[in-house]
PDB file of C-alpha atoms in Angstrom:
ATOM      1  CA  HIS A 364       1.633 -44.076  21.278  1.00  0.00           C
ATOM      2  CA  ASP A 365       3.167 -46.146  24.014  1.00  0.00           C
ATOM      3  CA  CYS A 366       5.025 -44.304  26.738  1.00  0.00           C
ATOM      4  CA  PRO A 367       8.719 -45.327  26.749  1.00  0.00           C
ATOM      5  CA  LEU A 368       9.029 -44.826  30.537  1.00  0.00           C
ATOM      6  CA  LYS A 369       8.545 -47.436  33.268  1.00  0.00           C
ATOM      7  CA  CYS A 370       4.967 -47.577  34.507  1.00  0.00           C
ATOM      8  CA  TRP A 371       5.764 -46.174  37.979  1.00  0.00           C
ATOM      9  CA  LYS A 372       7.421 -43.022  36.558  1.00  0.00           C
ATOM     10  CA  GLY A 373       4.268 -41.614  34.938  1.00  0.00           C
ATOM     11  CA  CYS A 374       4.165 -40.311  31.393  1.00  0.00           C
ATOM     12  CA  GLU A 375       3.916 -36.776  30.125  1.00  0.00           C
ATOM     13  CA  PRO A 376       1.466 -36.040  27.294  1.00  0.00           C
ATOM     14  CA  CYS A 377       2.650 -37.825  24.151  1.00  0.00           C
ATOM     15  CA  SER A 378       4.957 -35.577  22.149  1.00  0.00           C
ATOM     16  CA  PHE A 379       5.490 -38.031  19.303  1.00  0.00           C
ATOM     17  CA  PRO A 380       5.310 -36.090  15.996  1.00  0.00           C
ATOM     18  CA  VAL A 381       2.196 -36.797  13.922  1.00  0.00           C
ATOM     19  CA  THR A 382       0.741 -35.227  10.788  1.00  0.00           C
ATOM     20  CA  ARG A 383      -2.881 -34.087  11.068  1.00  0.00           C
ATOM     21  CA  GLU A 384      -5.302 -31.942   9.115  1.00  0.00           C
ATOM     22  CA  ILE A 385      -6.149 -28.538  10.561  1.00  0.00           C
ATOM     23  CA  PRO A 386      -9.948 -28.206  10.312  1.00  0.00           C
ATOM     24  CA  ARG A 387     -10.007 -24.410   9.773  1.00  0.00           C
ATOM     25  CA  CYS A 388      -8.032 -24.530   6.527  1.00  0.00           C
ATOM     26  CA  GLY A 389      -7.619 -28.167   5.504  1.00  0.00           C
ATOM     27  CA  HIS A 390      -3.800 -28.001   5.477  1.00  0.00           C
ATOM     28  CA  LYS A 391      -1.866 -30.933   6.906  1.00  0.00           C
ATOM     29  CA  GLN A 392       0.771 -30.093   9.462  1.00  0.00           C
ATOM     30  CA  GLU A 393       3.142 -31.915  11.766  1.00  0.00           C
ATOM     31  CA  MET A 394       2.337 -31.468  15.453  1.00  0.00           C
ATOM     32  CA  LYS A 395       2.819 -33.299  18.720  1.00  0.00           C
ATOM     33  CA  CYS A 396       0.455 -36.194  19.292  1.00  0.00           C
ATOM     34  CA  TYR A 397      -1.214 -34.563  22.323  1.00  0.00           C
ATOM     35  CA  GLN A 398      -2.053 -31.338  20.414  1.00  0.00           C
ATOM     36  CA  LYS A 399      -5.601 -30.768  19.179  1.00  0.00           C
ATOM     37  CA  PRO A 400      -5.609 -29.799  15.473  1.00  0.00           C
ATOM     38  CA  GLU A 401      -8.317 -27.149  16.044  1.00  0.00           C
ATOM     39  CA  GLU A 402      -5.985 -25.359  18.503  1.00  0.00           C
ATOM     40  CA  VAL A 403      -2.875 -25.389  16.262  1.00  0.00           C
ATOM     41  CA  LEU A 404      -1.956 -22.305  14.223  1.00  0.00           C
ATOM     42  CA  CYS A 405      -1.316 -23.343  10.620  1.00  0.00           C
ATOM     43  CA  GLN A 406       2.241 -22.496   9.512  1.00  0.00           C
ATOM     44  CA  GLN A 407       1.610 -22.995   5.786  1.00  0.00           C
ATOM     45  CA  PRO A 408       1.765 -19.920   3.488  1.00  0.00           C
ATOM     46  CA  CYS A 409      -1.618 -18.262   3.004  1.00  0.00           C
ATOM     47  CA  SER A 410      -3.312 -19.438  -0.186  1.00  0.00           C
ATOM     48  CA  LYS A 411      -5.391 -16.283  -0.742  1.00  0.00           C
ATOM     49  CA  SER A 412      -4.709 -13.480  -3.242  1.00  0.00           C
ATOM     50  CA  CYS A 413      -5.647  -9.805  -3.348  1.00  0.00           C
ATOM     51  CA  PRO A 414      -8.033  -8.460  -6.038  1.00  0.00           C
ATOM     52  CA  ASN A 415      -4.976  -7.853  -8.300  1.00  0.00           C
ATOM     53  CA  ASP A 416      -3.913 -11.517  -7.968  1.00  0.00           C
ATOM     54  CA  HIS A 417      -0.881 -10.853  -5.748  1.00  0.00           C
ATOM     55  CA  PRO A 418      -0.432 -13.784  -3.366  1.00  0.00           C
ATOM     56  CA  CYS A 419      -0.783 -13.032   0.344  1.00  0.00           C
ATOM     57  CA  GLU A 420       2.656 -12.969   1.966  1.00  0.00           C
ATOM     58  CA  LYS A 421       1.486 -14.054   5.412  1.00  0.00           C
ATOM     59  CA  LEU A 422       0.986 -17.426   7.052  1.00  0.00           C
ATOM     60  CA  CYS A 423      -2.341 -19.233   6.811  1.00  0.00           C
ATOM     61  CA  TRP A 424      -3.401 -18.424  10.389  1.00  0.00           C
ATOM     62  CA  GLN A 425      -2.639 -14.685  10.062  1.00  0.00           C
ATOM     63  CA  ALA A 426      -5.123 -12.080   8.805  1.00  0.00           C
ATOM     64  CA  CYS A 427      -4.191 -11.043   5.263  1.00  0.00           C
ATOM     65  CA  GLY A 428      -4.600  -7.291   5.782  1.00  0.00           C
ATOM     66  CA  ASN A 429      -3.734  -4.828   3.008  1.00  0.00           C
ATOM     67  CA  CYS A 430      -1.671  -5.984   0.040  1.00  0.00           C
ATOM     68  CA  GLU A 431       1.735  -4.271   0.318  1.00  0.00           C
ATOM     69  CA  VAL A 432       3.085  -5.207  -3.143  1.00  0.00           C
ATOM     70  CA  GLU A 433       4.382  -2.108  -4.984  1.00  0.00           C
ATOM     71  CA  MET A 434       3.026  -1.595  -8.469  1.00  0.00           C
ATOM     72  CA  SER A 435       2.820   1.145 -11.098  1.00  0.00           C
ATOM     73  CA  LYS A 436      -0.607   2.781 -11.103  1.00  0.00           C
ATOM     74  CA  LEU A 437      -2.178   5.349 -13.419  1.00  0.00           C
ATOM     75  CA  LEU A 438      -3.567   8.297 -11.479  1.00  0.00           C
ATOM     76  CA  PRO A 439      -6.919   9.066 -13.128  1.00  0.00           C
ATOM     77  CA  LYS A 440      -7.048  12.817 -12.428  1.00  0.00           C
ATOM     78  CA  CYS A 441      -3.605  13.819 -13.743  1.00  0.00           C
ATOM     79  CA  LYS A 442      -2.602  10.726 -15.801  1.00  0.00           C
ATOM     80  CA  HIS A 443       0.766  10.463 -14.027  1.00  0.00           C
ATOM     81  CA  ILE A 444       2.059   6.961 -13.313  1.00  0.00           C
ATOM     82  CA  LYS A 445       3.159   6.384  -9.727  1.00  0.00           C
ATOM     83  CA  LYS A 446       4.616   3.401  -7.871  1.00  0.00           C
ATOM     84  CA  LEU A 447       2.173   2.728  -5.035  1.00  0.00           C
ATOM     85  CA  ARG A 448       1.299  -0.172  -2.790  1.00  0.00           C
ATOM     86  CA  CYS A 449      -1.419  -2.341  -4.252  1.00  0.00           C
ATOM     87  CA  HIS A 450      -4.058  -1.407  -1.647  1.00  0.00           C
ATOM     88  CA  VAL A 451      -3.727   2.389  -2.188  1.00  0.00           C
ATOM     89  CA  ASN A 452      -6.856   3.848  -3.804  1.00  0.00           C
ATOM     90  CA  VAL A 453      -5.778   5.995  -6.797  1.00  0.00           C
ATOM     91  CA  ASP A 454      -9.056   7.943  -6.708  1.00  0.00           C
ATOM     92  CA  VAL A 455      -8.108   9.557  -3.391  1.00  0.00           C
ATOM     93  CA  TYR A 456      -4.296   9.571  -3.729  1.00  0.00           C
ATOM     94  CA  LYS A 457      -2.810  13.105  -3.848  1.00  0.00           C
ATOM     95  CA  CYS A 458      -0.223  13.338  -6.620  1.00  0.00           C
ATOM     96  CA  GLU A 459       2.783  15.458  -5.558  1.00  0.00           C
ATOM     97  CA  LYS A 460       4.125  16.105  -9.072  1.00  0.00           C
ATOM     98  CA  LYS A 461       3.884  19.514 -10.747  1.00  0.00           C
ATOM     99  CA  CYS A 462       0.606  20.259 -12.471  1.00  0.00           C
ATOM    100  CA  ARG A 463       0.731  19.943 -16.279  1.00  0.00           C
ATOM    101  CA  LYS A 464      -1.734  22.741 -17.031  1.00  0.00           C
ATOM    102  CA  ILE A 465      -0.484  25.485 -19.382  1.00  0.00           C
ATOM    103  CA  TYR A 466      -2.239  28.852 -19.263  1.00  0.00           C
ATOM    104  CA  ASP A 467      -3.088  30.862 -22.415  1.00  0.00           C
ATOM    105  CA  CYS A 468       0.009  32.995 -21.703  1.00  0.00           C
ATOM    106  CA  ARG A 469       2.094  29.778 -22.129  1.00  0.00           C
ATOM    107  CA  HIS A 470       3.211  29.724 -18.470  1.00  0.00           C
ATOM    108  CA  PRO A 471       2.791  26.427 -16.598  1.00  0.00           C
ATOM    109  CA  CYS A 472       0.621  26.198 -13.511  1.00  0.00           C
ATOM    110  CA  GLN A 473       2.838  26.474 -10.416  1.00  0.00           C
ATOM    111  CA  LYS A 474       0.787  24.122  -8.231  1.00  0.00           C
ATOM    112  CA  LYS A 475       0.932  20.384  -7.607  1.00  0.00           C
ATOM    113  CA  CYS A 476      -1.460  17.974  -9.298  1.00  0.00           C
ATOM    114  CA  PHE A 477      -3.688  17.503  -6.263  1.00  0.00           C
ATOM    115  CA  GLU A 478      -4.102  21.273  -5.749  1.00  0.00           C
ATOM    116  CA  GLU A 479      -6.825  23.272  -7.454  1.00  0.00           C
ATOM    117  CA  CYS A 480      -5.402  25.366 -10.318  1.00  0.00           C
ATOM    118  CA  ASP A 481      -5.910  29.115 -10.342  1.00  0.00           C
ATOM    119  CA  SER A 482      -8.266  30.316 -13.071  1.00  0.00           C
ATOM    120  CA  ILE A 483      -5.634  32.827 -14.272  1.00  0.00           C
ATOM    121  CA  CYS A 484      -1.837  32.821 -14.320  1.00  0.00           C
ATOM    122  CA  LYS A 485      -0.326  34.320 -11.181  1.00  0.00           C
ATOM    123  CA  LEU A 486       3.342  33.742 -12.055  1.00  0.00           C
ATOM    124  CA  PRO A 487       5.357  36.860 -11.062  1.00  0.00           C
ATOM    125  CA  VAL A 488       6.691  38.589 -14.179  1.00  0.00           C
ATOM    126  CA  GLU A 489       8.301  41.947 -14.851  1.00  0.00           C
ATOM    127  CA  LYS A 490       6.117  44.420 -16.753  1.00  0.00           C
ATOM    128  CA  ILE A 491       6.505  48.042 -17.778  1.00  0.00           C
ATOM    129  CA  LEU A 492       3.983  50.222 -16.014  1.00  0.00           C
ATOM    130  CA  PRO A 493       2.244  52.361 -18.672  1.00  0.00           C
ATOM    131  CA  ASN A 494       1.843  55.546 -16.609  1.00  0.00           C
ATOM    132  CA  CYS A 495       5.464  55.933 -15.522  1.00  0.00           C
ATOM    133  CA  GLY A 496       7.511  53.490 -17.605  1.00  0.00           C
ATOM    134  CA  HIS A 497       8.968  51.836 -14.549  1.00  0.00           C
ATOM    135  CA  ILE A 498       9.415  48.041 -14.421  1.00  0.00           C
ATOM    136  CA  ASP A 499       7.564  46.211 -11.676  1.00  0.00           C
ATOM    137  CA  THR A 500       7.018  42.564 -10.776  1.00  0.00           C
ATOM    138  CA  VAL A 501       3.327  41.708 -10.968  1.00  0.00           C
ATOM    139  CA  PRO A 502       1.238  38.571 -11.502  1.00  0.00           C
ATOM    140  CA  CYS A 503       1.273  37.618 -15.205  1.00  0.00           C
ATOM    141  CA  SER A 504      -2.474  38.064 -15.650  1.00  0.00           C
ATOM    142  CA  THR A 505      -2.367  41.619 -14.262  1.00  0.00           C
ATOM    143  CA  TYR A 506      -2.679  44.298 -16.941  1.00  0.00           C
ATOM    144  CA  PRO A 507      -0.788  47.375 -15.776  1.00  0.00           C
TER     145      PRO A 507
END
């Protein structure tokens, strides 16, 4: 582009707006005439998607990173459904809800889903001690 200044004043690099293709991504973007397209950061939205088809929320020049979209996921170990970010691996996620296991005595397990259940019920219950007839609080599975 022609410099609008008089020849003795000297011209700065041409800042006339032009549209050019950015070679890294193929997007067209407006930039100043003097700018090299290979040095311009593309300001278009990223066109990539995560494995669950959520569109990347960053700009074209930025690294996508982890998908942060919240979604309902089925936790395979306990079958609870939990709202988690898309990138969270359900196979290693520790569910904080109460365990659903019911012991033979009909008491529920007192632990959380991610914790290992006891093999026997340890819920404190009151029982009559056979030798003296007193009432004592003991673990449910204890036979006085």
